[in-house]
Coordinates of C-alpha atoms and ligand atoms in Angstrom, one line a residue:
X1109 CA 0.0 0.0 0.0
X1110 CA 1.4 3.4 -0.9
X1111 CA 1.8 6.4 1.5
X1112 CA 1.9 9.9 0.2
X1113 CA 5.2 11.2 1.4
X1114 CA 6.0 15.4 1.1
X1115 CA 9.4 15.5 -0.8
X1116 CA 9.3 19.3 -1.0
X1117 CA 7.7 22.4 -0.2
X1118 CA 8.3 26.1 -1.1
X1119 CA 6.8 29.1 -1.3
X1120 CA 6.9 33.0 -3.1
X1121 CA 5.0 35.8 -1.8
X1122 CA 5.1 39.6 -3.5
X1123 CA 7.3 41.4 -1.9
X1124 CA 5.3 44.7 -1.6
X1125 CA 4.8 44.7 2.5
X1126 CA 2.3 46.6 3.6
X1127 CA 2.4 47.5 7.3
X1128 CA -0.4 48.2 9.9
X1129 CA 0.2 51.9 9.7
X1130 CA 0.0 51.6 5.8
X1131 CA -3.6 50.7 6.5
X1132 CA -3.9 53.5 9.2
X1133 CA -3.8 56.4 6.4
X1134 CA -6.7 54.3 3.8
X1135 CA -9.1 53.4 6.9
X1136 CA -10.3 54.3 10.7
X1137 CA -7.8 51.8 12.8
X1138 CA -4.5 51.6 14.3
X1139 CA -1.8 49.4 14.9
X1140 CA -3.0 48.5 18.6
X1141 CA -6.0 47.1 17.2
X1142 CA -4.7 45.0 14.5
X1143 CA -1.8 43.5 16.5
X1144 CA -4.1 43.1 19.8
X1145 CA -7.1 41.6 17.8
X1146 CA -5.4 39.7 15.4
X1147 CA -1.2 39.4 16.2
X1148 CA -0.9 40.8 12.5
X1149 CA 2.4 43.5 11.8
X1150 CA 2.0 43.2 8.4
X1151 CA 0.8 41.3 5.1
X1152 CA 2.2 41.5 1.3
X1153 CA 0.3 42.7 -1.6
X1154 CA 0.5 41.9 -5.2
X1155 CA 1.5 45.3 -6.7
X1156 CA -0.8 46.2 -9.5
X1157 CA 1.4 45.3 -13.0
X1158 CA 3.9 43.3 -11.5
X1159 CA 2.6 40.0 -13.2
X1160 CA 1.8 38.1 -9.7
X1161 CA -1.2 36.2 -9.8
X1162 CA -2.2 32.9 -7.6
X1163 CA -1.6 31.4 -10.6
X1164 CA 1.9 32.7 -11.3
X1165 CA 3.0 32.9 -7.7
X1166 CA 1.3 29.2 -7.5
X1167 CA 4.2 28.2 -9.7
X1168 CA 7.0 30.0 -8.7
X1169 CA 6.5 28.0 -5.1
X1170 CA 6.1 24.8 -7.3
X1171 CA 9.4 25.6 -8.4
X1172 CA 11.0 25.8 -5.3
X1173 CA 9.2 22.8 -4.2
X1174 CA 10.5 20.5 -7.0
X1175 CA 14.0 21.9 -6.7
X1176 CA 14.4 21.2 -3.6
X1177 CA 12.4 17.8 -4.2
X1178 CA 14.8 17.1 -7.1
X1179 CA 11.9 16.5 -9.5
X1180 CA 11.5 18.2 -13.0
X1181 CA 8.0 19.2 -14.5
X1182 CA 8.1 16.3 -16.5
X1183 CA 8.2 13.5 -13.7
X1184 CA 4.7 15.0 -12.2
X1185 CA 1.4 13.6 -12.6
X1186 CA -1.2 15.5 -11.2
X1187 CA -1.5 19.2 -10.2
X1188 CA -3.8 19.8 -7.2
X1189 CA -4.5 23.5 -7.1
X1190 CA -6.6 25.1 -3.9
X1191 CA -7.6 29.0 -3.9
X1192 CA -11.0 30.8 -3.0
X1193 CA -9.1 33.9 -5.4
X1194 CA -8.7 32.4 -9.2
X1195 CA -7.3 34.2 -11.7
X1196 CA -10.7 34.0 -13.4
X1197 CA -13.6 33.2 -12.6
X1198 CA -13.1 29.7 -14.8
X1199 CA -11.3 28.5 -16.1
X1200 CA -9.6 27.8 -12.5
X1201 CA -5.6 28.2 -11.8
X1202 CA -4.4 24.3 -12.2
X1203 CA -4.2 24.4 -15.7
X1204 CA -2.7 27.6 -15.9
X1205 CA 0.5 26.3 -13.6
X1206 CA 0.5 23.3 -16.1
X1207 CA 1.1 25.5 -18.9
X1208 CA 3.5 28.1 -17.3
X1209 CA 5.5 24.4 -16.2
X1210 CA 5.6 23.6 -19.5
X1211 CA 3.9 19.8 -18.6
X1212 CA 2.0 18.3 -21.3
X1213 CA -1.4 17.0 -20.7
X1214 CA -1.3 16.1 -17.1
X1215 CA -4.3 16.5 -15.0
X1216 CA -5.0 19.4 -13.0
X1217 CA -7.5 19.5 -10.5
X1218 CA -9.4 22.9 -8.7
X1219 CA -10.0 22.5 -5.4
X1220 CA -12.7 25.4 -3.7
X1221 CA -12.9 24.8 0.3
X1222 CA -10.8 28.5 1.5
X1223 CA -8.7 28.4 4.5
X1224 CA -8.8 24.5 4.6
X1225 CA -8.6 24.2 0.7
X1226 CA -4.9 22.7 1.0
X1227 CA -6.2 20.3 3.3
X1228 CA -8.4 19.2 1.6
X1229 CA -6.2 19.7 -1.5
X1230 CA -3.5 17.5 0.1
X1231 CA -5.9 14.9 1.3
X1232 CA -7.5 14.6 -2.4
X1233 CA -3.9 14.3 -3.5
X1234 CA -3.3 11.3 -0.7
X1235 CA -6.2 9.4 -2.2
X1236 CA -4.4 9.3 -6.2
X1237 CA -1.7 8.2 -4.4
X1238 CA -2.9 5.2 -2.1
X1239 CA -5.0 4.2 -5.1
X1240 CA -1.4 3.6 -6.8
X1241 CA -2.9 5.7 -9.8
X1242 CA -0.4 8.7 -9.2
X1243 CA 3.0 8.8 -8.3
X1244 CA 4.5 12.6 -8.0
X1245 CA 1.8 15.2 -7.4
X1246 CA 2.2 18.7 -7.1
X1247 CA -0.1 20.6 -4.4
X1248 CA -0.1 24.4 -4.4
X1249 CA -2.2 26.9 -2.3
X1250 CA -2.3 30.4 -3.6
X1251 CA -4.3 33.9 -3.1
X1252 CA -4.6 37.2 -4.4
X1253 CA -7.0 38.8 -1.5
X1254 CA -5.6 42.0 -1.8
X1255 CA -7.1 42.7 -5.3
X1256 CA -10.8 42.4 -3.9
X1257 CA -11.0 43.6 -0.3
X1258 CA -12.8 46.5 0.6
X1259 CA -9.8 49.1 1.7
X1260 CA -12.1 51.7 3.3
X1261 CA -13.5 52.0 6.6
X1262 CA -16.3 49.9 6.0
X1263 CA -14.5 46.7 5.2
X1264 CA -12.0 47.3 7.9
X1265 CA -12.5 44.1 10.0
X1266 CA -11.7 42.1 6.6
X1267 CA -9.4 43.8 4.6
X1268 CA -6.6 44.6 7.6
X1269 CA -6.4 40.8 7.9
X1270 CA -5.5 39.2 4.7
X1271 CA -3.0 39.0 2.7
X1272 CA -1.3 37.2 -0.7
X1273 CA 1.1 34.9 -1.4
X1274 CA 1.2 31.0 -2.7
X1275 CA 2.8 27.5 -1.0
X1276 CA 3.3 24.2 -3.0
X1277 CA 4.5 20.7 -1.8
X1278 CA 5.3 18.0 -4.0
X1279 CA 4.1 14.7 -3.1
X1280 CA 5.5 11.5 -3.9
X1281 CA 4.4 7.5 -3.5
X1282 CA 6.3 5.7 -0.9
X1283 CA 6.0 2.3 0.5
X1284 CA 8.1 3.4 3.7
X1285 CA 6.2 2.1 6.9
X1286 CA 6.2 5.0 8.8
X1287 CA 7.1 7.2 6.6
X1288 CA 4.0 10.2 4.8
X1289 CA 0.8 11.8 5.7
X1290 CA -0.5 9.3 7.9
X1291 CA -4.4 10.2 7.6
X1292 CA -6.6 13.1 7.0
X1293 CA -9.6 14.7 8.3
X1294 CA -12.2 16.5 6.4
X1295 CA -15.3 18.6 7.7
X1296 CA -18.0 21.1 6.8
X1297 CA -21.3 22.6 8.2
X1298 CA -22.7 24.4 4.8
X1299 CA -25.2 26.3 7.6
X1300 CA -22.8 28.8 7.9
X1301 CA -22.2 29.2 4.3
X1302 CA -22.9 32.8 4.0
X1303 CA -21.0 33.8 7.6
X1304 CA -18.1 34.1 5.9
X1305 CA -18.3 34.7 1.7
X1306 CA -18.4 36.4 -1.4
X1307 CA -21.9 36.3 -2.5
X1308 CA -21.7 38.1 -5.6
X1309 CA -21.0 38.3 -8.8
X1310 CA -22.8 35.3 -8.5
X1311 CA -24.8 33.4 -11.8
X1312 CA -28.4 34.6 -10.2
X1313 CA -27.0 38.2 -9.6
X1314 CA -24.3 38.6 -12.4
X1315 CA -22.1 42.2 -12.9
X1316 CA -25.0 44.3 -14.9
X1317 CA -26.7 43.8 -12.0
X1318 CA -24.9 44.5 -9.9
X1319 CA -23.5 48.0 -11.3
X1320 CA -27.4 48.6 -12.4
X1321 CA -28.0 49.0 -8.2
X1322 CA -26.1 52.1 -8.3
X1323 CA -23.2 51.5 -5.8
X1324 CA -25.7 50.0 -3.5
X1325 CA -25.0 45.9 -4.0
X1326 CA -21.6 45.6 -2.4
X1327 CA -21.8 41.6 -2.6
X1328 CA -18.6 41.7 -4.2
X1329 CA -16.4 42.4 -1.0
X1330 CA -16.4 39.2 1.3
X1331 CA -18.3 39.5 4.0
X1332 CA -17.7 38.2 7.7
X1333 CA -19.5 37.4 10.9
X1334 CA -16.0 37.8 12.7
X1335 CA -16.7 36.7 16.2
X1336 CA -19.1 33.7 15.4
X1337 CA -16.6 32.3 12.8
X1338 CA -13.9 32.6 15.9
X1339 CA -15.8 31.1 18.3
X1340 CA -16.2 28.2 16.0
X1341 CA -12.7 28.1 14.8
X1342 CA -11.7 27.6 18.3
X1343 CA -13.6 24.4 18.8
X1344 CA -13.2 22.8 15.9
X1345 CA -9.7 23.3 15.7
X1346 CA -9.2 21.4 18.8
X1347 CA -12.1 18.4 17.7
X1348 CA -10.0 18.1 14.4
X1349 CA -6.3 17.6 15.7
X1350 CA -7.8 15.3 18.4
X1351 CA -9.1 13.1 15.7
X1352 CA -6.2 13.3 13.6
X1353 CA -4.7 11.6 17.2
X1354 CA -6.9 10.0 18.2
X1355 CA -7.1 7.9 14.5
X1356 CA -3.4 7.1 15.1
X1357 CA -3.3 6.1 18.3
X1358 CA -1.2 9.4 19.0
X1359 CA -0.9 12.0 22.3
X1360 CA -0.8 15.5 22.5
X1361 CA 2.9 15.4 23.5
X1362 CA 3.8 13.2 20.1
X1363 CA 3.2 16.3 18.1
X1364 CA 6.7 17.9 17.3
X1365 CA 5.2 21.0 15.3
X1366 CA 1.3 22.5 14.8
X1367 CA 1.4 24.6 11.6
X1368 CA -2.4 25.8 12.0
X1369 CA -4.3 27.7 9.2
X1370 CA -3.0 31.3 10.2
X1371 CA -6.5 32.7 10.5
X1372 CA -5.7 34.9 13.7
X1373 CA -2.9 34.5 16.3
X1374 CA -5.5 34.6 19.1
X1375 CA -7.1 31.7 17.5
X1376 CA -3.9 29.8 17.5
X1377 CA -2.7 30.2 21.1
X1378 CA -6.3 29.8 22.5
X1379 CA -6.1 26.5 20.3
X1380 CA -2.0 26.4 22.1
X1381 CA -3.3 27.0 25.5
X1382 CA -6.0 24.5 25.2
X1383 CA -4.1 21.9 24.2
X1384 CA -1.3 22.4 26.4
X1385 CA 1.4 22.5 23.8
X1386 CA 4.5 24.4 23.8
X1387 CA 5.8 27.4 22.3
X1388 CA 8.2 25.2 20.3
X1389 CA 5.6 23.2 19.2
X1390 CA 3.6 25.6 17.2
X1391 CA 4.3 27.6 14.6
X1392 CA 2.7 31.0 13.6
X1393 CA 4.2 33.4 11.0
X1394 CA 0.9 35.6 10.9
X1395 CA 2.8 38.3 11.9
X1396 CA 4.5 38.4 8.6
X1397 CA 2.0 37.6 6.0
X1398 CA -1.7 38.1 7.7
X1399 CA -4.4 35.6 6.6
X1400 CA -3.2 33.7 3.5
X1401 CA -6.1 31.1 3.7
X1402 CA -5.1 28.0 1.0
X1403 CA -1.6 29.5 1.0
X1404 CA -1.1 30.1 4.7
X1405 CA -0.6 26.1 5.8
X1406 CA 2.2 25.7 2.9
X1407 CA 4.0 29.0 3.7
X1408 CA 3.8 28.3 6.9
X1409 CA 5.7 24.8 6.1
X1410 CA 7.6 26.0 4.0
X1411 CA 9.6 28.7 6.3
X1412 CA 9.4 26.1 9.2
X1413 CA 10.9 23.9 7.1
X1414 CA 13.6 26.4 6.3
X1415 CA 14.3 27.3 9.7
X1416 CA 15.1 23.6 10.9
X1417 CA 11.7 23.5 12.6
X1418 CA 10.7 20.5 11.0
X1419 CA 13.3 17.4 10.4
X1420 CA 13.0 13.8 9.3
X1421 CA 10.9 11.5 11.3
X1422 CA 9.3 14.5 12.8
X1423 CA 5.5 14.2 13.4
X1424 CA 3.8 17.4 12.2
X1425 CA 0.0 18.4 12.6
X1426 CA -1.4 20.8 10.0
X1427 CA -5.1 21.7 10.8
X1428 CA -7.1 24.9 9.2
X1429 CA -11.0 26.2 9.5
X1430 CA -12.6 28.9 8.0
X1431 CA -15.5 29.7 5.3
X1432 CA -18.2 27.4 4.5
X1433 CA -17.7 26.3 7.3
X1434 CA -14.9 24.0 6.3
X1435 CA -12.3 22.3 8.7
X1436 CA -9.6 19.8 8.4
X1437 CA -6.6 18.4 10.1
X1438 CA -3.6 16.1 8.6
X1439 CA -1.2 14.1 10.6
X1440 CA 2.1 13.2 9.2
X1441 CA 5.2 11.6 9.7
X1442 CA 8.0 13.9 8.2
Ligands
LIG1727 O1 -9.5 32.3 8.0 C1 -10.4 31.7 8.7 C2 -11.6 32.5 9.1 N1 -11.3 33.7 9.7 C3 -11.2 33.8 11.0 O2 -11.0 32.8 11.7 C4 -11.3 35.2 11.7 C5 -12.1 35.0 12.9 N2 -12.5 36.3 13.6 C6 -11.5 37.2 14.0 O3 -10.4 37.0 13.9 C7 -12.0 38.4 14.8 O4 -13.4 38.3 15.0 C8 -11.7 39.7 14.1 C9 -10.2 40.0 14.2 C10 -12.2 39.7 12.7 C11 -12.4 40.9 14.8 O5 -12.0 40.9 16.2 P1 -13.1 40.9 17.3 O6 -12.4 41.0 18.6 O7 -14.1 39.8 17.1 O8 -13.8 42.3 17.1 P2 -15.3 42.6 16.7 O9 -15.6 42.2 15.3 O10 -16.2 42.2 17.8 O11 -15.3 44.2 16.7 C12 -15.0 45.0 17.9 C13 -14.9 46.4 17.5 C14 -16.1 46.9 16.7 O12 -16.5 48.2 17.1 P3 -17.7 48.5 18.1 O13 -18.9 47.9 17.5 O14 -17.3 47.8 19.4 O15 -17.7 50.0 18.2 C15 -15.6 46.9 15.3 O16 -16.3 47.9 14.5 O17 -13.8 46.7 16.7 C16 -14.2 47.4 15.5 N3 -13.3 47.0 14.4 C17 -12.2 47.6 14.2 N4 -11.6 48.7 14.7 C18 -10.4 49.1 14.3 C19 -13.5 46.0 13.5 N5 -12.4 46.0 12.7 C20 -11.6 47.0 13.0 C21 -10.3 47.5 12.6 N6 -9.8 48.5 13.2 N7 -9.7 46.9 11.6

């Protein structure tokens, strides 16, 4: 039986920062509020022009990934693409990386579930592998939030928390026994769709009329019951990662690193406190980057991975929750 076994990751995010106090002179807030409310210092933005895209960024962490995988374009099978930000509206961002990699005719797979899309993503990937019908899949999570937030006053308790930037991993059969992502864990509660969203354009209210209403329709900035979606983040955070565990026959204390979806560093030490782990056994960059949803878990791993944070034979917990709702956790032997 084949395990799915992460032979690279890397990431690229634009390097235009834009600080708290950047925000300060478009919007009422500050600085204290943002880093009290949310731990965010500050987040990139694509710069109009510069050719960034989630689809462009997408694949310039693919190539770090496969270089530091030691696998060439041509040895993948499968591209596994996760964003709630396309480059257009369809067709969706995995075939656009296969075409800027230059692969021929390989699959390439969308995958829509936000802030735990590369769960998801990664877990869709697990299952071509196990099945033995893929052996080298690519897995990207990428977002371009920045190009439609609401950067005024009104869509202050969005906008000052996300941010842009793309991860990738490749994945890669392996018949190692404990070796690979050992299970995953996948969740919604379509209820709450609309707590968290983008509603429009949608195909029952599409742009004329939208820009018939006259300024009035704004359903084209997301949208965001803040402090329900955290008070359900907190819970099911901690339900997933004790399944993941629990599934495994794994404690708390076997957990070498927690790369949660950086949603809002409150929500990760609550989630820290909770679960009695330690500092070193959690890693946050939010500070850095803001909300990246589908690219935040791969960043994340990435720079961890970079830092020495994570080494061979490591066990590693990913877990992520937002819109939908959706929520996920993967366990995995490094
Ligand atoms: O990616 C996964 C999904 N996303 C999340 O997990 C996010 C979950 N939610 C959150 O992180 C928090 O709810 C927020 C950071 C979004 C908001 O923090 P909060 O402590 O829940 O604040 P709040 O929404 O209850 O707002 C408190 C006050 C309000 O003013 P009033 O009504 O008390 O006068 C807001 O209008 O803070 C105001 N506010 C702001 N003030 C300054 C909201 N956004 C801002 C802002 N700057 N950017």
């Amino acid at each position: 039986m084949y395990k799915s076994k992460i032979i690279g990751v890397g990431h690229y995010v634009p390097d235009n920062v834009i600080t708290n106090s950047d925000l300060e002179k478009l919007m009422d807030t500050s600085n204290e509020w943002i880093v009290e409310r949310t731990g965010i210092q500050e987040r990139r933005h694509i710069k109009k022009g510069s050719g960034d895209s989630p689809s462009t960024m997408g694949t310039k962490a693919a190539k770090i990934a496969m270089e530091r995988a030691g696998v060439t374009a041509d040895e993948l099978d499968f591209i596994v693409f996760a964003t709630l930000s396309p480059d257009y509206y369809f067709p969706g961002p995995g075939v656009m990386v296969q075409e800027q990699l230059g692969i021929k005719e390989i699959g390439a797979l969308d995958v829509r579930n936000q802030c735990s899309g590369f769960i998801y993503a990664l877990s869709v990937a697990d299952q071509f592998i196990k099945t033995g019908m893929y052996k080298k899949i690519l897995v990207i999570g990428a977002e371009n939030h920045s190009g439609g937030l609401d950067m005024t006053t009104r869509g202050r308790n969005i906008s000052v928390i996300f941010g842009d930037g793309a991860g990738a991993v490749v994945l890669e059969a392996t018949e190692e026994e404990n070796s690979g992502v050992l299970s995953t864990h996948l969740h919604a509660e379509g209820k709450h769709a609309e707590e968290l969203a983008m509603i429009g354009p949608n195909t029952g209210n599409w742009v004329p009329e939208i820009m018939a209403s006259d300024g009035k329709d704004l359903s084209y900035y997301p949208n965001m019951n803040g402090s329900f979606v955290f008070k359900n983040a907190v819970v099911r955070f901690q339900e997933v990662i004790f399944e993941a565990l629990k599934t495994n026959n794994k404690e708390i204390s076997d957990i070498d690193l927690l790369i949660p979806h950086q949603a809002n560093l409150r929500i990760s030490q609550f989630v820290q406190q909770k679960l009695d782990l330690s500092d070193d056994q959690v890693y946050n960059n939010i500070m850095r980057y803001g909300n990246t949803t589908a690219a935040s878990i791969p960043i994340a791993m990435s720079e961890a991975w970079q830092e020495g944070k994570i080494k061979d034979g490591d066990l590693l917990c990913l877990a992520a929750f937002g819109s939908g709702f959706t929520w996920a956790s993967a366990l995995i032997n490094w």
